[in-house]
């Protein structure tokens, strides 16, 4: 048992003894709090009449606002649908940092079974990703519900479905950290890895998901994109709202697809970089 | 008291594409002695040590500690302590945290961190981030890592690089005391003079191949001594040596004659009536033997 617990404990200690984890957690919290708080204020304001619907150009779509019951989950889901880039980054930095700072040498000297180290890193990052999920939710649910409540909108915190969404969000964030580990070991160059994370999550994938929604065939493929899978797992998101007719995976399927991305990348990375000579 | 294991390299070879970095190397390193692993930069020392530690996969051959490959050791840090040349630190981590990570991974008591930092003289810098360390401090931290498990075998790659004179003096004494306790100590260097005072045995490689192995004293006899001779009338001396059929070259302090016996040279000068003001035997230094071995590649 010690054979896997010790490396896992070592991986936790690697993350907690550098500054990156709390910097990312802080930025995640601030970013999501701003988005969730802002949007909650907008919807809450519209609902309570504090903001007149005439004050904004609704494009004739003001009817969409009548079903305000769906607003709280949408706001809460920001923790994952926007915040997922943070666990991916932390996971990618955890692996690429080992290559960059040549800490693979002391790591493999202490634990010569390399597969065990990678497994330990995956487990540790899964847990840390879940913790980032809790931070993101503290922002999206904490601030979001506070603002909604302030406008007299029911934040649905007594609703079991809200708490199920919170649980699925934590799981999604944990899985994203695992995807990050996989990416980092697949692309050991830290700069390249970060560029890929940012370009893919902020630009390439949103574009692909938008484009995929145009035809049925591409939509069926598009629902397997990692971000789409994550949204399916969480069960509510911006994108699903933006493309109402869009195909979606079942929640459990989304989680499985995301996990598969993470494990495939980690497996290939193990073969292409982790097992190689450390010079 | 930890017991040193015999390190054994058997026909170990490493090729990187077309280049052969290490070619069919076989030698053993005994406990209770400090063994210098010497060779010029690029000779394959680091690659050999990394193969020993399981970090680089050999193309063929094996390297073992008491018969076990590194990755088959049940408690690797207890058996072998290694410090390699590369600075393997996260700059944002403190020295104590750096060591703490690997103490956890190896299941060692946390108290070892403070102990080894004290041993290498870094106790006052334990909570400083490694990014601010000097080269010498990084070397000491690397050494501290190797001592974590109180291992019977020490493998150190260029441990003297970057140390100040005081540090060099300290590490020499340290290596000798480790060997005196019965541990196996393997230390690489590209300069014999750096380790000459503390090694008992030498393994010399050049271009990835073994050129010499044995006790340090075995280097002594590798180059035949020469006789230095000079006279106020150097031309007459040269003529006398030529007549006697001895080969010589002109040096800064006199003529260098390729014979071991000063008496014979003196006799030649005496019978030719040439006055001498210099006559002595010059023994080549260990460093010269070492350089001759790694450059010429002709071993005795």
Coordinates of N, CA, C and O in Angstrom, one line a residue, chain B residues 127-265:
Chain B
X127 N 15.3 27.3 4.7 CA 14.0 27.8 4.3 C 14.1 28.8 3.2 O 13.2 29.6 2.9
X128 N 15.3 28.9 2.5 CA 15.5 29.8 1.4 C 15.1 29.0 0.1 O 15.4 27.9 0.0
X129 N 14.5 29.8 -0.8 CA 14.1 29.2 -2.1 C 15.4 28.8 -2.9 O 16.4 29.6 -2.9
X130 N 15.4 27.7 -3.5 CA 16.6 27.2 -4.2 C 17.0 28.1 -5.4 O 18.2 28.2 -5.7
X131 N 16.0 28.8 -5.9 CA 16.3 29.7 -7.0 C 17.4 30.8 -6.7 O 18.1 31.2 -7.5
X132 N 17.5 31.1 -5.4 CA 18.5 32.1 -5.0 C 19.8 31.5 -4.6 O 20.7 32.2 -4.1
X133 N 20.0 30.2 -4.7 CA 21.2 29.5 -4.3 C 22.4 29.7 -5.3 O 22.1 29.8 -6.5
X134 N 23.6 29.8 -4.8 CA 24.8 29.8 -5.7 C 25.1 28.4 -6.1 O 24.5 27.4 -5.6
X135 N 26.0 28.3 -7.1 CA 26.3 27.0 -7.7 C 26.8 26.1 -6.6 O 26.5 24.9 -6.5
X136 N 27.7 26.6 -5.7 CA 28.3 25.8 -4.6 C 27.2 25.3 -3.7 O 27.2 24.2 -3.2
X137 N 26.2 26.2 -3.4 CA 25.1 25.8 -2.5 C 24.2 24.7 -3.1 O 23.8 23.8 -2.5
X138 N 24.0 24.8 -4.5 CA 23.3 23.8 -5.2 C 24.0 22.4 -5.1 O 23.4 21.4 -5.0
X139 N 25.3 22.5 -5.3 CA 26.1 21.3 -5.2 C 25.9 20.6 -3.8 O 25.7 19.4 -3.7
X140 N 26.0 21.5 -2.8 CA 25.8 20.9 -1.4 C 24.4 20.3 -1.2 O 24.2 19.3 -0.6
X141 N 23.4 21.0 -1.8 CA 22.0 20.5 -1.7 C 21.9 19.2 -2.4 O 21.2 18.3 -2.0
X142 N 22.5 19.1 -3.6 CA 22.5 17.8 -4.3 C 23.1 16.7 -3.5 O 22.6 15.6 -3.4
X143 N 24.2 17.0 -2.8 CA 24.9 16.1 -1.9 C 23.9 15.7 -0.7 O 23.8 14.5 -0.4
X144 N 23.3 16.7 -0.2 CA 22.3 16.5 0.9 C 21.3 15.5 0.4 O 20.9 14.5 1.2
X145 N 20.8 15.6 -0.8 CA 19.8 14.7 -1.3 C 20.3 13.3 -1.3 O 19.7 12.3 -0.9
X146 N 21.6 13.1 -1.7 CA 22.2 11.8 -1.8 C 22.3 11.1 -0.5 O 22.4 9.9 -0.3
X147 N 22.4 12.0 0.6 CA 22.6 11.4 1.9 C 21.3 11.1 2.7 O 21.4 10.5 3.8
X148 N 20.2 11.4 2.1 CA 18.9 11.3 2.8 C 18.7 9.9 3.4 O 18.3 9.8 4.6
X149 N 19.0 8.9 2.6 CA 18.7 7.5 3.1 C 19.8 6.9 3.9 O 19.8 5.7 4.1
X150 N 20.9 7.7 4.2 CA 22.1 7.2 4.9 C 22.6 5.9 4.1 O 22.7 4.8 4.7
X151 N 22.8 6.1 2.8 CA 23.1 4.9 1.9 C 24.5 4.3 2.1 O 25.4 5.0 2.5
X152 N 24.6 3.1 1.7 CA 25.9 2.4 1.8 C 26.7 2.7 0.5 O 27.9 2.4 0.5
X153 N 26.1 3.2 -0.5 CA 26.8 3.5 -1.8 C 26.5 5.0 -2.1 O 25.4 5.4 -2.1
X154 N 27.6 5.7 -2.4 CA 27.4 7.1 -2.9 C 27.9 7.2 -4.3 O 29.0 6.7 -4.6
X155 N 27.1 7.8 -5.2 CA 27.5 8.0 -6.6 C 27.4 9.5 -6.8 O 26.3 10.0 -6.8
X156 N 28.5 10.1 -7.0 CA 28.5 11.6 -7.1 C 29.2 12.0 -8.5 O 30.3 11.6 -8.8
X157 N 28.4 12.8 -9.2 CA 28.9 13.2 -10.5 C 29.5 14.6 -10.4 O 28.7 15.6 -10.1
X158 N 30.8 14.8 -10.6 CA 31.5 16.1 -10.5 C 31.1 16.9 -9.2 O 30.6 18.0 -9.3
X159 N 31.2 16.3 -8.0 CA 30.7 16.9 -6.8 C 31.6 18.2 -6.5 O 31.1 19.0 -5.7
X160 N 32.7 18.3 -7.1 CA 33.6 19.4 -6.6 C 33.4 20.7 -7.5 O 33.7 21.8 -7.1
X161 N 32.8 20.5 -8.7 CA 32.5 21.6 -9.5 C 31.8 22.7 -8.8 O 30.8 22.5 -8.1
X162 N 32.3 23.9 -8.8 CA 31.6 25.1 -8.3 C 31.7 25.3 -6.8 O 31.2 26.2 -6.2
X163 N 32.5 24.4 -6.1 CA 32.7 24.5 -4.7 C 33.9 25.5 -4.5 O 34.8 25.6 -5.3
X164 N 33.8 26.3 -3.4 CA 34.9 27.1 -3.1 C 36.0 26.3 -2.4 O 35.8 25.2 -2.0
X165 N 37.3 26.9 -2.3 CA 38.4 26.1 -1.7 C 38.0 25.4 -0.4 O 38.4 24.2 -0.2
X166 N 37.3 26.1 0.5 CA 36.9 25.5 1.7 C 36.0 24.3 1.5 O 36.2 23.3 2.2
X167 N 35.1 24.5 0.6 CA 34.2 23.4 0.3 C 34.9 22.2 -0.3 O 34.6 21.0 0.0
X168 N 35.9 22.4 -1.1 CA 36.7 21.4 -1.7 C 37.4 20.6 -0.6 O 37.4 19.3 -0.6
X169 N 38.0 21.3 0.3 CA 38.7 20.7 1.4 C 37.7 19.8 2.2 O 38.0 18.7 2.6
X170 N 36.6 20.4 2.5 CA 35.6 19.7 3.3 C 35.1 18.4 2.6 O 35.1 17.3 3.2
X171 N 34.8 18.5 1.3 CA 34.3 17.3 0.6 C 35.3 16.2 0.5 O 35.0 15.0 0.6
X172 N 36.6 16.6 0.4 CA 37.6 15.6 0.3 C 37.7 14.7 1.6 O 37.7 13.5 1.6
X173 N 37.6 15.5 2.7 CA 37.6 14.8 4.0 C 36.4 13.9 4.2 O 36.4 12.8 4.7
X174 N 35.3 14.5 3.7 CA 34.0 13.8 3.8 C 34.0 12.5 3.0 O 33.5 11.5 3.6
X175 N 34.5 12.5 1.8 CA 34.5 11.3 1.0 C 35.3 10.2 1.6 O 35.0 9.1 1.7
X176 N 36.5 10.7 2.1 CA 37.4 9.7 2.8 C 36.7 9.1 4.0 O 36.8 7.9 4.2
X177 N 36.0 9.9 4.8 CA 35.4 9.4 6.0 C 34.2 8.4 5.7 O 34.0 7.4 6.3
X178 N 33.5 8.7 4.6 CA 32.5 7.8 4.1 C 33.0 6.5 3.7 O 32.5 5.4 4.1
X179 N 34.1 6.5 3.0 CA 34.8 5.2 2.6 C 35.3 4.5 3.8 O 35.2 3.2 3.9
X180 N 35.8 5.2 4.8 CA 36.4 4.6 6.0 C 35.3 3.9 6.8 O 35.6 2.9 7.5
X181 N 34.1 4.4 6.6 CA 33.0 3.7 7.3 C 32.5 2.4 6.6 O 31.5 1.8 7.0
X182 N 33.2 2.1 5.5 CA 32.8 0.9 4.8 C 31.9 1.1 3.6 O 31.4 0.1 3.0
X183 N 31.6 2.4 3.3 CA 30.7 2.6 2.2 C 31.5 2.6 0.8 O 32.7 2.7 0.8
X184 N 30.7 2.4 -0.2 CA 31.2 2.4 -1.6 C 31.1 3.9 -2.1 O 30.0 4.4 -2.0
X185 N 32.2 4.5 -2.5 CA 32.1 5.9 -2.9 C 32.7 6.0 -4.4 O 33.8 5.7 -4.6
X186 N 31.8 6.4 -5.3 CA 32.2 6.5 -6.7 C 32.0 8.0 -7.1 O 30.9 8.5 -7.0
X187 N 33.1 8.6 -7.4 CA 33.1 10.1 -7.7 C 33.7 10.4 -9.1 O 34.8 10.0 -9.4
X188 N 32.9 11.0 -9.9 CA 33.4 11.3 -11.2 C 34.1 12.7 -11.2 O 33.7 13.6 -10.4
X189 N 35.0 12.9 -12.1 CA 35.7 14.2 -12.3 C 36.4 14.2 -13.7 O 36.8 13.2 -14.2
X190 N 36.5 15.4 -14.2 CA 37.3 15.5 -15.5 C 38.7 15.9 -15.2 O 39.5 15.9 -16.1
X191 N 39.0 16.1 -13.9 CA 40.4 16.5 -13.5 C 40.9 15.6 -12.5 O 40.3 15.5 -11.4
X192 N 42.0 14.9 -12.7 CA 42.5 14.0 -11.7 C 43.0 14.8 -10.5 O 42.8 14.4 -9.4
X193 N 43.6 16.0 -10.8 CA 44.1 16.8 -9.6 C 43.0 17.1 -8.6 O 43.3 17.3 -7.4
X194 N 41.8 17.2 -9.1 CA 40.7 17.6 -8.2 C 40.4 16.5 -7.2 O 40.0 16.8 -6.1
X195 N 40.6 15.2 -7.6 CA 40.2 14.1 -6.7 C 41.5 13.4 -6.2 O 41.3 12.5 -5.3
X196 N 42.6 13.7 -6.8 CA 43.8 12.9 -6.5 C 44.1 12.7 -5.0 O 44.5 11.6 -4.6
X197 N 43.8 13.7 -4.2 CA 44.1 13.6 -2.8 C 43.2 12.7 -2.0 O 43.5 12.3 -0.9
X198 N 42.0 12.4 -2.6 CA 41.1 11.6 -1.8 C 40.7 10.2 -2.4 O 40.1 9.4 -1.8
X199 N 41.1 9.9 -3.6 CA 40.7 8.7 -4.2 C 41.8 7.6 -3.9 O 43.0 7.8 -3.8
X200 N 41.3 6.4 -3.8 CA 42.1 5.2 -3.6 C 42.3 4.5 -4.9 O 43.4 4.0 -5.3
X201 N 41.2 4.4 -5.7 CA 41.3 3.7 -7.0 C 40.9 4.7 -8.1 O 40.2 5.6 -7.8
X202 N 41.3 4.4 -9.3 CA 40.9 5.2 -10.4 C 40.3 4.3 -11.5 O 40.9 3.2 -11.8
X203 N 39.3 4.8 -12.2 CA 38.7 4.2 -13.4 C 38.8 5.3 -14.4 O 38.3 6.4 -14.2
X204 N 39.5 5.1 -15.5 CA 39.7 6.2 -16.5 C 39.0 5.7 -17.8 O 39.3 4.6 -18.3
X205 N 38.2 6.6 -18.3 CA 37.6 6.3 -19.6 C 37.8 7.5 -20.6 O 38.1 8.6 -20.1
X206 N 37.9 7.1 -21.8 CA 38.0 8.2 -22.9 C 37.2 7.7 -24.1 O 37.3 6.5 -24.4
X207 N 36.5 8.6 -24.7 CA 35.7 8.3 -25.8 C 34.8 7.1 -25.6 O 34.6 6.2 -26.4
X208 N 34.3 7.0 -24.4 CA 33.3 5.9 -24.0 C 34.0 4.6 -23.7 O 33.3 3.6 -23.5
X209 N 35.3 4.5 -23.8 CA 35.9 3.2 -23.5 C 36.9 3.3 -22.3 O 37.5 4.3 -22.0
X210 N 37.0 2.1 -21.7 CA 37.9 2.0 -20.5 C 39.4 2.1 -21.0 O 39.8 1.3 -21.9
X211 N 40.1 3.0 -20.4 CA 41.6 3.0 -20.8 C 42.5 2.6 -19.6 O 43.6 2.2 -19.8
X212 N 42.0 2.7 -18.4 CA 42.8 2.3 -17.2 C 41.9 2.1 -16.0 O 41.0 2.8 -15.8
X213 N 42.3 1.0 -15.2 CA 41.6 0.9 -13.9 C 42.6 0.3 -13.0 O 43.4 -0.6 -13.4
X214 N 42.5 0.7 -11.7 CA 43.5 0.2 -10.7 C 43.7 1.2 -9.6 O 43.0 2.2 -9.6
X215 N 44.5 0.9 -8.6 CA 44.8 1.8 -7.6 C 45.5 3.1 -8.1 O 46.1 3.1 -9.2
X216 N 45.3 4.2 -7.4 CA 45.9 5.4 -7.9 C 47.4 5.3 -8.2 O 47.9 5.9 -9.2
X217 N 48.1 4.5 -7.4 CA 49.5 4.4 -7.6 C 49.9 3.7 -8.9 O 51.0 3.9 -9.4
X218 N 48.9 3.0 -9.5 CA 49.2 2.4 -10.7 C 49.4 3.4 -11.9 O 50.0 3.0 -12.9
X219 N 49.0 4.6 -11.6 CA 49.2 5.6 -12.6 C 50.7 6.1 -12.7 O 51.2 6.6 -13.7
X220 N 51.4 5.9 -11.5 CA 52.7 6.4 -11.3 C 53.7 5.9 -12.4 O 54.6 6.6 -12.8
X221 N 53.5 4.6 -12.8 CA 54.5 4.0 -13.6 C 54.2 4.0 -15.1 O 54.9 3.4 -15.9
X222 N 53.1 4.8 -15.3 CA 52.6 4.7 -16.7 C 53.5 5.4 -17.7 O 53.5 5.1 -18.9
X223 N 54.3 6.4 -17.3 CA 55.2 7.1 -18.2 C 56.6 6.9 -17.8 O 56.9 7.2 -16.6
X224 N 57.5 6.5 -18.7 CA 58.9 6.4 -18.3 C 59.5 7.7 -17.9 O 59.2 8.7 -18.5
X225 N 60.2 7.7 -16.8 CA 60.9 8.9 -16.4 C 61.9 9.4 -17.4 O 62.4 8.6 -18.2
X226 N 62.3 10.7 -17.3 CA 63.2 11.2 -18.3 C 64.3 11.9 -17.5 O 64.2 12.2 -16.3
X227 N 65.5 12.2 -18.1 CA 66.5 12.9 -17.5 C 66.7 14.3 -18.1 O 66.6 14.5 -19.3
X228 N 66.7 15.3 -17.2 CA 67.0 16.7 -17.6 C 68.4 17.0 -17.4 O 68.9 16.8 -16.3
X229 N 69.1 17.5 -18.4 CA 70.5 17.8 -18.3 C 70.8 19.1 -19.0 O 70.2 19.4 -20.0
X230 N 71.7 19.9 -18.4 CA 72.1 21.1 -19.0 C 73.5 21.5 -18.7 O 74.1 21.0 -17.8
X231 N 74.1 22.3 -19.6 CA 75.5 22.6 -19.5 C 75.7 24.1 -19.9 O 74.9 24.6 -20.7
X232 N 76.7 24.8 -19.4 CA 77.0 26.1 -19.9 C 77.2 26.1 -21.4 O 77.0 27.1 -22.1
X233 N 77.8 25.0 -21.8 CA 78.0 24.8 -23.3 C 77.1 23.8 -23.8 O 77.4 22.6 -24.0
X234 N 75.8 24.2 -24.1 CA 74.8 23.3 -24.5 C 75.1 22.6 -25.8 O 74.7 21.4 -26.0
X235 N 75.8 23.3 -26.7 CA 76.1 22.7 -28.0 C 77.0 21.5 -27.9 O 76.9 20.4 -28.5
X236 N 78.0 21.6 -27.0 CA 79.0 20.5 -26.7 C 78.3 19.3 -26.1 O 78.5 18.2 -26.5
X237 N 77.3 19.7 -25.2 CA 76.6 18.6 -24.5 C 75.7 17.8 -25.6 O 75.7 16.6 -25.6
X238 N 75.1 18.6 -26.5 CA 74.3 18.0 -27.5 C 75.1 17.1 -28.4 O 74.7 16.0 -28.7
X239 N 76.3 17.6 -28.7 CA 77.2 16.8 -29.6 C 77.6 15.5 -28.9 O 77.6 14.4 -29.5
X240 N 77.9 15.6 -27.6 CA 78.3 14.4 -26.8 C 77.2 13.4 -26.8 O 77.4 12.2 -27.0
X241 N 75.9 13.8 -26.5 CA 74.8 12.9 -26.5 C 74.5 12.3 -27.8 O 74.2 11.1 -27.9
X242 N 74.7 13.1 -28.9 CA 74.5 12.5 -30.2 C 75.5 11.4 -30.5 O 75.2 10.3 -31.0
X243 N 76.8 11.7 -30.1 CA 77.8 10.7 -30.3 C 77.6 9.4 -29.6 O 77.9 8.4 -30.1
X244 N 76.9 9.6 -28.4 CA 76.6 8.4 -27.6 C 75.4 7.7 -28.1 O 75.0 6.6 -27.5
X245 N 74.7 8.3 -29.1 CA 73.6 7.6 -29.6 C 72.3 7.8 -28.8 O 71.4 7.0 -28.9
X246 N 72.2 8.8 -28.0 CA 71.0 9.1 -27.2 C 70.1 10.1 -27.9 O 70.5 11.1 -28.3
X247 N 68.8 9.8 -27.9 CA 67.8 10.8 -28.4 C 67.5 11.8 -27.4 O 67.4 11.5 -26.2
X248 N 67.3 13.0 -27.8 CA 66.9 14.1 -26.8 C 66.1 15.2 -27.5 O 66.1 15.3 -28.7
X249 N 65.5 16.0 -26.7 CA 64.8 17.1 -27.2 C 65.2 18.3 -26.3 O 65.7 18.2 -25.2
X250 N 65.1 19.5 -26.9 CA 65.5 20.7 -26.2 C 64.3 21.2 -25.4 O 63.2 21.4 -25.9
X251 N 64.5 21.4 -24.1 CA 63.5 22.0 -23.2 C 63.9 23.3 -22.7 O 65.0 23.8 -23.0
X252 N 63.0 23.9 -22.0 CA 63.3 25.3 -21.4 C 64.4 25.3 -20.4 O 65.3 26.1 -20.4
X253 N 64.4 24.2 -19.6 CA 65.4 24.1 -18.5 C 66.6 23.3 -18.9 O 67.5 23.0 -18.1
X254 N 66.7 22.8 -20.2 CA 67.8 22.0 -20.6 C 67.4 21.0 -21.6 O 66.3 21.1 -22.2
X255 N 68.2 20.0 -21.8 CA 67.9 18.9 -22.8 C 67.2 17.8 -22.0 O 67.6 17.4 -20.9
X256 N 66.1 17.3 -22.7 CA 65.4 16.2 -22.1 C 65.8 14.9 -22.8 O 65.6 14.7 -24.0
X257 N 66.4 14.0 -22.0 CA 66.9 12.8 -22.6 C 66.0 11.6 -22.2 O 65.6 11.5 -21.0
X258 N 65.6 10.8 -23.2 CA 64.6 9.8 -22.9 C 65.3 8.5 -22.4 O 65.2 7.4 -23.0
X259 N 66.0 8.6 -21.3 CA 66.5 7.5 -20.6 C 66.2 7.6 -19.1 O 66.1 8.8 -18.6
X260 N 66.0 6.5 -18.4 CA 65.7 6.7 -17.0 C 66.8 6.9 -16.0 O 66.6 7.3 -14.9
X261 N 68.1 6.8 -16.5 CA 69.2 6.7 -15.6 C 70.1 8.0 -15.7 O 70.8 8.2 -16.7
X262 N 70.1 8.9 -14.7 CA 70.9 10.1 -14.8 C 72.4 9.8 -14.8 O 73.2 10.5 -15.4
X263 N 72.8 8.7 -14.1 CA 74.2 8.3 -14.1 C 74.8 8.1 -15.4 O 75.9 8.6 -15.7
X264 N 74.0 7.5 -16.3 CA 74.5 7.3 -17.6 C 74.8 8.6 -18.4 O 75.8 8.7 -19.1
X265 N 73.9 9.5 -18.3 CA 74.0 10.8 -18.9 C 75.2 11.5 -18.4 O 76.0 12.1 -19.1

